[in-house]
Short mmCIF file of C-alpha atoms and ligand atoms in Angstrom, two decimals:
data_model
loop_
_atom_site.label_atom_id
_atom_site.label_comp_id
_atom_site.label_asym_id
_atom_site.label_seq_id
_atom_site.Cartn_x
_atom_site.Cartn_y
_atom_site.Cartn_z
CA MET A 588 -8.92 20.24 0.02
CA LEU A 589 -11.23 22.63 -1.75
CA ALA A 590 -8.63 23.26 -4.43
CA ILE A 591 -8.27 19.54 -4.98
CA ARG A 592 -12.00 18.93 -5.29
CA GLU A 593 -12.40 21.99 -7.55
CA ALA A 594 -9.54 20.76 -9.79
CA ALA A 595 -11.20 17.34 -10.07
CA ARG A 596 -14.58 18.94 -10.80
CA SER A 597 -13.08 21.14 -13.53
CA MET A 598 -11.79 18.02 -15.28
CA GLY A 599 -15.39 16.86 -15.93
CA PRO A 600 -16.78 13.37 -15.48
CA GLY A 601 -15.18 11.51 -18.41
CA ALA A 602 -11.85 9.75 -18.83
CA LEU A 603 -8.80 11.62 -17.58
CA SER A 604 -6.93 13.44 -20.32
CA GLU A 605 -3.44 14.81 -20.43
CA SER A 606 -4.68 18.30 -21.34
CA GLY A 607 -7.23 18.30 -18.49
CA LEU A 608 -4.56 17.13 -16.04
CA ARG A 609 -2.15 19.75 -17.27
CA ASP A 610 -4.69 22.53 -16.82
CA HIS A 611 -6.20 21.50 -13.50
CA VAL A 612 -3.97 19.00 -11.65
CA PHE A 613 -0.43 20.00 -12.58
CA PRO A 614 -0.87 23.36 -10.73
CA LEU A 615 -1.35 21.39 -7.53
CA PHE A 616 2.16 19.99 -7.93
CA SER A 617 4.14 23.14 -8.77
CA ARG A 618 7.07 22.26 -6.50
CA VAL A 619 7.83 18.80 -7.82
CA LEU A 620 7.18 19.92 -11.40
CA GLU A 621 9.59 22.81 -10.96
CA ARG A 622 12.19 20.36 -9.63
CA GLY A 623 11.60 18.20 -12.67
CA ARG A 624 12.01 21.13 -15.05
CA GLU A 625 15.27 22.16 -13.39
CA SER A 626 16.75 18.66 -13.30
CA GLY A 627 15.34 17.48 -16.64
CA GLU A 628 14.69 14.14 -14.93
CA ILE A 629 11.84 11.88 -16.01
CA TYR A 630 10.43 10.45 -12.77
CA LEU A 631 9.18 6.89 -13.29
CA ALA A 632 9.56 5.68 -9.70
CA ASN A 633 6.03 6.57 -8.67
CA HIS A 634 5.50 2.92 -7.63
CA SER A 635 8.15 3.46 -4.98
CA LEU A 636 7.69 6.99 -3.60
CA GLY A 637 4.67 8.92 -4.85
CA ARG A 638 5.25 12.59 -5.67
CA PRO A 639 3.94 15.07 -3.03
CA MET A 640 1.34 17.72 -3.73
CA ASP A 641 2.08 21.37 -2.85
CA ALA A 642 -0.65 21.12 -0.17
CA VAL A 643 1.31 18.66 1.98
CA GLU A 644 3.44 21.29 3.63
CA ALA A 645 0.47 23.51 4.54
CA ASP A 646 -1.47 20.47 5.75
CA VAL A 647 1.33 19.41 8.11
CA ARG A 648 1.61 23.01 9.27
CA GLU A 649 -2.09 22.96 10.01
CA GLY A 650 -1.64 19.92 12.25
CA LEU A 651 1.34 21.56 13.96
CA GLY A 652 -0.60 24.79 14.33
CA TYR A 653 -3.10 23.13 16.62
CA TRP A 654 -0.24 22.12 18.87
CA TYR A 655 1.22 25.65 19.01
CA ASP A 656 -2.15 27.28 19.50
CA HIS A 657 -3.97 24.85 21.75
CA LEU A 658 -1.29 22.67 23.42
CA GLY A 659 -3.05 19.70 25.08
CA ASN A 660 -6.38 20.72 23.56
CA ALA A 661 -4.95 20.10 20.10
CA TRP A 662 -6.43 16.62 20.45
CA ASP A 663 -9.88 18.16 19.84
CA ALA A 664 -8.73 18.93 16.27
CA TRP A 665 -6.37 15.96 15.85
CA MET A 666 -8.90 13.22 16.61
CA PRO A 667 -11.39 14.22 13.92
CA GLU A 668 -8.47 14.21 11.46
CA HIS A 669 -7.48 10.75 12.70
CA ASP A 670 -11.01 9.52 11.95
CA ALA A 671 -11.23 11.34 8.63
CA HIS A 672 -7.92 9.68 7.67
CA ARG A 673 -9.40 6.28 8.42
CA ALA A 674 -12.47 7.10 6.36
CA ARG A 675 -10.37 8.16 3.34
CA ILE A 676 -8.42 4.90 3.43
CA ALA A 677 -11.62 2.90 3.77
CA ALA A 678 -12.96 4.65 0.68
CA VAL A 679 -9.79 3.92 -1.27
CA ILE A 680 -9.91 0.17 -0.57
CA GLY A 681 -13.69 -0.28 -0.77
CA CYS A 682 -14.35 -0.88 2.91
CA GLY A 683 -17.74 0.19 4.11
CA ARG A 684 -16.77 0.94 7.69
CA ALA A 685 -14.14 3.53 8.53
CA ASP A 686 -13.46 2.04 11.92
CA CYS A 687 -12.22 -1.16 10.26
CA VAL A 688 -9.15 0.84 9.25
CA VAL A 689 -6.48 1.12 11.93
CA PRO A 690 -3.61 3.50 11.23
CA LYS A 691 -0.12 1.98 11.51
CA THR A 692 3.27 3.48 10.83
CA SER A 693 4.23 0.58 8.56
CA ALA A 694 2.59 -2.32 6.81
CA ALA A 695 4.84 -4.65 8.81
CA GLN A 696 3.36 -3.22 12.01
CA GLY A 697 -0.07 -4.26 10.68
CA LEU A 698 1.14 -7.80 10.05
CA ARG A 699 2.67 -8.05 13.53
CA ALA A 700 -0.61 -6.94 15.09
CA VAL A 701 -2.37 -9.82 13.30
CA LEU A 702 0.37 -12.40 14.13
CA ASN A 703 -0.02 -11.75 17.81
CA ALA A 704 -3.84 -11.68 17.62
CA ILE A 705 -4.30 -15.21 16.44
CA PRO A 706 -5.70 -17.42 19.18
CA GLY A 707 -4.59 -21.00 19.72
CA GLU A 708 -1.74 -23.00 21.10
CA GLY A 709 1.69 -23.43 19.59
CA PRO A 710 3.45 -21.91 16.63
CA ILE A 711 1.28 -20.46 13.85
CA SER A 712 1.39 -22.50 10.61
CA VAL A 713 1.91 -19.91 7.87
CA VAL A 714 1.76 -20.13 4.12
CA SER A 715 3.35 -17.18 2.35
CA THR A 716 5.36 -16.63 -0.82
CA ARG A 717 8.92 -15.84 -1.83
CA GLY A 718 7.53 -12.71 -3.47
CA GLU A 719 6.41 -10.69 -0.45
CA PHE A 720 8.10 -7.38 0.26
CA ASP A 721 11.21 -7.53 2.40
CA SER A 722 9.54 -6.01 5.44
CA ILE A 723 6.79 -8.66 5.47
CA ASP A 724 9.32 -11.39 4.62
CA SER A 725 11.54 -10.41 7.55
CA VAL A 726 8.66 -10.27 10.08
CA LEU A 727 7.62 -13.79 9.07
CA LYS A 728 11.18 -15.08 9.10
CA MET A 729 11.78 -13.62 12.56
CA HIS A 730 8.64 -15.31 13.86
CA HIS A 731 9.82 -18.57 12.28
CA HIS A 732 13.31 -18.11 13.74
CA ARG A 733 11.88 -17.57 17.24
CA GLY A 734 9.64 -20.60 16.97
CA ARG A 735 6.42 -18.56 16.96
CA ALA A 736 5.54 -19.55 13.40
CA ARG A 737 6.32 -22.30 10.95
CA VAL A 738 6.38 -20.68 7.56
CA ALA A 739 5.99 -22.65 4.31
CA TRP A 740 7.13 -20.49 1.40
CA ALA A 741 5.37 -20.88 -1.99
CA GLU A 742 7.99 -20.72 -4.71
CA PRO A 743 7.46 -18.69 -7.88
CA ASP A 744 7.18 -20.27 -11.32
CA GLU A 745 10.01 -19.74 -13.78
CA ARG A 746 8.62 -16.27 -14.69
CA GLY A 747 8.56 -15.17 -11.05
CA ARG A 748 4.77 -15.51 -10.76
CA PHE A 749 2.55 -16.90 -7.98
CA GLU A 750 -0.58 -18.36 -9.51
CA ALA A 751 -3.74 -18.90 -7.46
CA ASP A 752 -3.77 -22.66 -8.14
CA ASP A 753 -0.26 -23.02 -6.71
CA LEU A 754 -1.20 -21.00 -3.64
CA VAL A 755 -4.35 -23.11 -3.14
CA ARG A 756 -2.15 -26.26 -3.33
CA ALA A 757 0.27 -24.82 -0.74
CA ILE A 758 -2.67 -24.00 1.54
CA GLY A 759 -3.84 -27.59 1.19
CA ASP A 760 -0.57 -28.64 2.83
CA LEU A 761 -1.31 -26.70 6.01
CA PRO A 762 -1.87 -29.02 8.99
CA SER A 763 -5.48 -30.13 9.16
CA GLY A 764 -5.85 -29.89 12.96
CA ALA A 765 -7.22 -27.03 15.01
CA GLY A 766 -3.90 -25.17 15.46
CA PRO A 767 -3.45 -21.51 14.47
CA LYS A 768 -3.01 -20.92 10.75
CA LEU A 769 -2.31 -17.90 8.62
CA VAL A 770 -1.90 -17.12 4.91
CA VAL A 771 -0.03 -13.97 3.83
CA VAL A 772 -0.16 -13.01 0.13
CA SER A 773 0.03 -9.86 -1.99
CA ALA A 774 -2.76 -8.56 -4.19
CA VAL A 775 -0.11 -7.19 -6.59
CA TYR A 776 3.47 -8.41 -6.41
CA PHE A 777 6.02 -5.71 -5.78
CA VAL A 778 8.78 -6.99 -8.08
CA THR A 779 6.88 -8.25 -11.11
CA GLY A 780 3.68 -6.17 -10.75
CA GLN A 781 1.66 -9.37 -11.12
CA VAL A 782 -2.00 -8.92 -10.18
CA VAL A 783 -2.99 -12.18 -8.45
CA GLU A 784 -5.96 -13.40 -10.42
CA GLY A 785 -8.26 -15.63 -8.35
CA LEU A 786 -7.31 -14.12 -5.01
CA ASP A 787 -10.88 -14.83 -3.85
CA ARG A 788 -10.24 -18.56 -4.47
CA VAL A 789 -7.04 -18.38 -2.42
CA ILE A 790 -8.98 -16.75 0.42
CA ALA A 791 -11.76 -19.33 0.22
CA ALA A 792 -9.23 -22.19 0.30
CA ALA A 793 -7.55 -20.68 3.34
CA HIS A 794 -10.85 -20.32 5.15
CA GLU A 795 -11.77 -23.89 4.35
CA ARG A 796 -8.53 -24.96 5.96
CA GLY A 797 -9.25 -22.83 9.05
CA ALA A 798 -6.60 -20.21 8.23
CA ILE A 799 -7.04 -16.47 8.38
CA VAL A 800 -5.73 -14.34 5.53
CA VAL A 801 -3.73 -11.14 5.37
CA VAL A 802 -3.59 -9.52 1.94
CA ASP A 803 -0.75 -7.06 1.36
CA ALA A 804 -2.37 -4.46 -0.87
CA TYR A 805 0.44 -1.91 -0.84
CA HIS A 806 0.84 -2.11 -4.64
CA ALA A 807 -2.92 -2.12 -5.24
CA ALA A 808 -4.43 0.46 -2.92
CA GLY A 809 -5.10 3.68 -4.86
CA ALA A 810 -3.84 2.18 -8.13
CA VAL A 811 -6.18 -0.72 -8.78
CA PRO A 812 -9.91 -0.58 -7.97
CA MET A 813 -10.77 -3.02 -5.17
CA SER A 814 -13.49 -3.90 -2.70
CA PHE A 815 -12.12 -5.06 0.61
CA ASP A 816 -15.67 -5.93 1.67
CA ASP A 817 -16.29 -8.22 -1.32
CA LEU A 818 -12.84 -9.81 -1.35
CA GLY A 819 -13.48 -11.35 2.06
CA ALA A 820 -9.88 -11.41 3.37
CA ASP A 821 -9.68 -11.25 7.13
CA PHE A 822 -7.10 -8.47 7.06
CA MET A 823 -5.45 -6.17 4.60
CA ILE A 824 -2.26 -4.13 5.06
CA GLY A 825 -0.94 -1.26 3.00
CA GLY A 826 0.28 2.31 3.11
CA ASN A 827 0.22 5.72 1.52
CA TYR A 828 3.87 5.99 0.50
CA LYS A 829 3.33 5.10 -3.14
CA TYR A 830 0.16 5.58 -5.17
CA THR A 831 -1.69 7.87 -2.75
CA ARG A 832 1.44 10.06 -2.36
CA GLY A 833 1.15 10.31 1.44
CA GLY A 834 4.83 9.85 2.42
CA PRO A 835 6.26 7.58 5.12
CA GLY A 836 4.53 6.61 8.33
CA ALA A 837 0.93 6.64 7.09
CA CYS A 838 0.24 2.94 6.76
CA TRP A 839 -2.79 0.89 7.83
CA LEU A 840 -4.30 -2.42 8.82
CA CYS A 841 -7.87 -3.12 7.78
CA ILE A 842 -9.94 -5.68 9.71
CA HIS A 843 -12.96 -7.41 8.21
CA PRO A 844 -16.13 -6.37 10.06
CA ARG A 845 -16.89 -10.03 10.88
CA HIS A 846 -13.99 -9.91 13.31
CA LEU A 847 -15.22 -6.80 15.14
CA ARG A 848 -17.05 -7.11 18.45
CA GLU A 849 -19.01 -5.17 21.03
CA ALA A 850 -17.00 -3.27 23.62
CA GLY A 851 -15.56 -5.40 26.36
CA THR A 852 -12.99 -8.05 27.19
CA PRO A 853 -12.06 -10.35 24.32
CA GLY A 854 -12.64 -14.07 24.76
CA ALA A 855 -9.90 -16.70 24.50
CA ALA A 856 -11.05 -17.69 20.98
CA ASP A 857 -11.33 -14.10 19.64
CA LEU A 858 -8.90 -12.43 17.30
CA ALA A 859 -7.55 -9.73 19.64
CA THR A 860 -4.11 -8.26 19.28
CA THR A 861 -1.56 -7.67 22.01
CA ASP A 862 -0.23 -4.74 19.98
CA THR A 863 -2.42 -2.46 21.99
CA GLY A 864 -2.46 0.64 24.12
CA TRP A 865 -4.76 3.13 25.77
CA PHE A 866 -6.45 4.28 22.55
CA ALA A 867 -7.86 0.77 22.18
CA LEU A 868 -9.72 1.04 25.48
CA ALA A 869 -13.46 1.50 25.70
CA ASP A 870 -13.08 4.79 27.52
CA PRO A 871 -9.44 5.94 27.27
CA PHE A 872 -9.94 9.43 28.72
CA SER A 873 -11.64 8.15 31.89
CA TYR A 874 -8.24 6.81 33.04
CA SER A 875 -10.07 4.12 34.95
CA ARG A 876 -8.47 0.68 35.21
CA THR A 877 -9.87 -2.80 35.30
CA ASP A 878 -8.06 -6.08 35.89
CA GLU A 879 -9.16 -7.39 32.49
CA PRO A 880 -8.62 -5.22 29.41
CA ARG A 881 -11.90 -3.53 28.45
CA LEU A 882 -11.56 -2.76 24.77
CA ALA A 883 -13.52 -0.30 22.66
CA ALA A 884 -16.25 -1.46 20.30
CA GLY A 885 -15.57 -2.32 16.66
CA GLY A 886 -12.26 -1.49 14.95
CA ASP A 887 -11.27 0.93 17.69
CA ALA A 888 -10.35 -2.14 19.74
CA TRP A 889 -7.41 -2.48 17.32
CA LEU A 890 -6.05 1.01 17.94
CA GLU A 891 -2.91 1.26 19.99
CA ALA A 892 -1.14 3.91 21.98
CA THR A 893 -0.90 7.68 21.34
CA PRO A 894 -1.11 7.99 17.55
CA PRO A 895 1.35 9.89 15.30
CA VAL A 896 -1.20 12.46 14.19
CA LEU A 897 0.97 14.53 11.87
CA ALA A 898 1.15 11.58 9.45
CA TYR A 899 -2.61 11.97 8.84
CA TYR A 900 -2.13 15.57 7.75
CA GLN A 901 0.83 14.55 5.60
CA ALA A 902 -1.26 11.88 3.81
CA ARG A 903 -4.44 13.96 3.46
CA ALA A 904 -3.91 15.74 0.11
CA GLY A 905 -2.80 12.64 -1.75
CA LEU A 906 -5.75 10.59 -0.51
CA GLU A 907 -8.14 13.43 -1.34
CA LEU A 908 -6.76 13.68 -4.85
CA THR A 909 -6.96 9.92 -5.38
CA LEU A 910 -10.60 9.89 -4.29
CA ALA A 911 -11.53 13.05 -6.19
CA LEU A 912 -10.08 11.79 -9.47
CA GLY A 913 -11.43 8.28 -8.84
CA ILE A 914 -9.48 5.07 -8.79
CA GLU A 915 -11.25 3.66 -11.87
CA ARG A 916 -10.20 6.69 -13.91
CA LEU A 917 -6.66 6.70 -12.49
CA ARG A 918 -6.33 3.00 -13.35
CA ALA A 919 -7.60 3.54 -16.91
CA TYR A 920 -5.22 6.46 -17.42
CA ASN A 921 -2.26 4.53 -16.00
CA LEU A 922 -3.02 1.56 -18.28
CA ARG A 923 -3.08 3.86 -21.31
CA GLN A 924 0.32 5.27 -20.25
CA GLN A 925 1.71 1.73 -19.77
CA THR A 926 0.53 0.84 -23.29
CA MET A 927 2.19 3.98 -24.69
CA LEU A 928 5.46 2.97 -23.05
CA THR A 929 5.34 -0.72 -23.93
CA ASP A 930 4.37 0.04 -27.59
CA ALA A 931 7.32 2.41 -27.89
CA LEU A 932 9.64 -0.12 -26.26
CA ARG A 933 8.41 -2.98 -28.44
CA ALA A 934 9.38 -0.95 -31.51
CA HIS A 935 12.91 -1.22 -30.10
CA GLY A 936 12.63 -4.97 -29.48
CA ILE A 937 12.00 -4.76 -25.72
CA GLY A 938 9.01 -6.37 -24.05
CA PRO A 939 7.71 -6.28 -20.49
CA LEU A 940 8.05 -9.39 -18.29
CA ASP A 941 4.70 -10.69 -19.59
CA ASP A 942 1.36 -9.51 -20.86
CA LYS A 943 -0.71 -10.65 -17.91
CA PRO A 944 -2.69 -8.18 -15.79
CA ARG A 945 -0.32 -6.06 -13.82
CA GLY A 946 -0.41 -3.19 -11.35
CA ALA A 947 0.73 0.36 -12.06
CA PHE A 948 4.28 -0.21 -13.31
CA VAL A 949 5.93 -1.78 -16.33
CA PRO A 950 8.44 -4.49 -15.31
CA ILE A 951 11.40 -5.22 -17.60
CA ALA A 952 13.86 -8.02 -16.91
CA THR A 953 17.59 -7.45 -17.01
CA ALA A 954 20.74 -9.24 -15.84
CA ASP A 955 22.14 -6.47 -13.71
CA GLY A 956 19.50 -4.22 -12.04
CA PRO A 957 21.79 -1.79 -10.20
CA ALA A 958 23.90 -1.19 -13.31
CA ALA A 959 20.75 -0.60 -15.40
CA VAL A 960 19.32 1.85 -12.85
CA ALA A 961 22.62 3.75 -12.72
CA ALA A 962 22.78 3.96 -16.50
CA LEU A 963 19.14 5.11 -16.70
CA ARG A 964 19.76 7.79 -14.04
CA ALA A 965 22.79 9.03 -15.84
CA ARG A 966 20.56 9.60 -18.86
CA GLY A 967 17.77 11.23 -16.89
CA VAL A 968 15.31 8.44 -16.19
CA ASP A 969 14.54 7.75 -12.51
CA ALA A 970 13.45 4.13 -12.03
CA ASP A 971 14.45 1.30 -9.70
CA ALA A 972 15.20 -2.40 -9.83
CA ARG A 973 14.53 -5.41 -7.57
CA PRO A 974 15.79 -9.00 -7.78
CA CYS A 975 13.26 -11.31 -9.43
CA PRO A 976 11.97 -13.96 -6.98
CA SER A 977 12.93 -16.70 -9.49
CA GLY A 978 16.41 -17.07 -10.94
CA SER A 979 19.19 -14.54 -10.95
CA ARG A 980 17.50 -11.86 -13.05
CA TRP A 981 16.49 -8.41 -11.97
CA VAL A 982 13.35 -6.47 -12.79
CA VAL A 983 13.53 -2.74 -13.59
CA ARG A 984 10.26 -1.01 -12.69
CA PHE A 985 8.86 1.98 -14.58
CA CYS A 986 5.77 3.70 -13.25
CA PRO A 987 4.19 6.80 -14.79
CA ASP A 988 1.63 8.85 -12.86
CA VAL A 989 -0.80 11.66 -13.67
CA LEU A 990 2.12 14.11 -13.95
CA THR A 991 3.96 12.02 -16.55
CA THR A 992 3.43 13.45 -20.03
CA SER A 993 3.27 11.51 -23.27
CA ASP A 994 6.36 13.43 -24.41
CA GLU A 995 8.19 12.19 -21.33
CA LEU A 996 7.08 8.61 -22.04
CA ALA A 997 8.33 8.83 -25.62
CA ARG A 998 11.69 10.22 -24.47
CA ALA A 999 11.95 7.68 -21.67
CA ALA A 1000 11.33 4.85 -24.15
CA GLU A 1001 14.31 6.01 -26.24
CA ILE A 1002 16.53 6.09 -23.17
CA ILE A 1003 15.31 2.76 -21.79
CA ALA A 1004 15.88 1.19 -25.23
CA SER A 1005 19.43 2.48 -25.33
CA VAL A 1006 20.14 1.03 -21.85
CA LEU A 1007 18.14 -2.19 -21.89
CA GLY A 1008 17.63 -2.84 -25.61
CA PRO A 1009 18.89 -5.90 -27.47
CA GLY A 1010 21.51 -3.95 -29.41
C1 PLP B 1527 4.14 -5.00 -1.26
C2 PLP B 1527 4.73 -4.08 -0.22
N1 PLP B 1527 4.35 -4.25 1.06
C3 PLP B 1527 4.87 -3.46 2.04
C4 PLP B 1527 5.77 -2.43 1.75
C5 PLP B 1527 6.28 -1.58 2.84
O1 PLP B 1527 6.30 -2.22 4.06
P1 PLP B 1527 6.63 -1.44 5.42
O2 PLP B 1527 5.61 -0.35 5.51
O3 PLP B 1527 6.45 -2.47 6.44
O4 PLP B 1527 8.00 -0.92 5.30
C6 PLP B 1527 6.17 -2.23 0.43
C7 PLP B 1527 7.13 -1.15 0.14
O5 PLP B 1527 7.70 -1.04 -0.87
C8 PLP B 1527 5.63 -3.08 -0.57
O6 PLP B 1527 6.02 -2.95 -1.83
#
């Protein structure tokens, strides 16, 4: 962690520069950069799987070391890391209380914890969109299928976008009675990269209708500056697989502090999840039992069973780097890289999906995504494609990160133009 902080300090306080990154940050990624040199591949799939820092292996070894050296007492070292992990994620998403963040192994697990926390009789009336990630989509569909939810799906416009006004209209169609209601939307859409402008209005409309809101921030956290506290959503879900380069299994659910309570037994009208376990108890290590569940105070009431502690070591370096470099500066650098790429592509007659605010990747429409991705790979560009939520088109996604050089972007533009260009 010291090396990460020292590298960030050496870069100085101003905007991130390629030369500064090369001198101070690239050395923290010697393994993936060596792989890149050997393969000659230009990695532009950072929106999918973030590239790991060298430190990840030593960090996981550290976590394992406590097990080897201390056996059952390893928990004395593991629990502070669990809490430090929550604090890092809180800092990334602009949440003032670390205990609001509850580690999960997937974003879907976070959504399920919310679905079964909502009080009230009968199926939950849900508004969501056709643009949510497959994992979220399938959890909602399964709940609908089993009669536990009635999901109304907001359709995209012809460009595959979900505008705040349309979402507000869909929320207006939720039943007006007292039944349980939920809205599930993304902050940044995973196929098109659309940043949902006016998300605060969507949240306000949901609250007016008596619905709680889950925001999927997987494509925003660590890439786009945000304030969970100011946004006012009831819950946020996300993970470290992408922009904070923390690998699989290190996801989270964040709960707005207004839903946190004193220690004790939740009331019938409280948001209290049945995805629970002994770590959610007020005093787990007393092993005492009561007839009613006696939950911990604050966000700890949302913890579950024995946590997968090694994931916190695995995610540590990437979160530390994100925080040390600063999300504002990372965002500004990424936007400059996107402009470099789109300017070069435009010279070849290729434009991105649109010019509206987008997350960290450049989306380009094509008729056959898998064929485009295979052709790009064959020429040394690693990207991916997803079906567009509207129509039969695909979107190929290209995401540079701090390791992507301007030379790589220029070369990638030539290759992308040869595969996706008009000629
Ligand atoms: C918007 C979004 N949400 C969630 C996920 C991952 O969900 P899970 O952790 O449930 O697999 C992804 C992964 O690509 C995503 O893009």
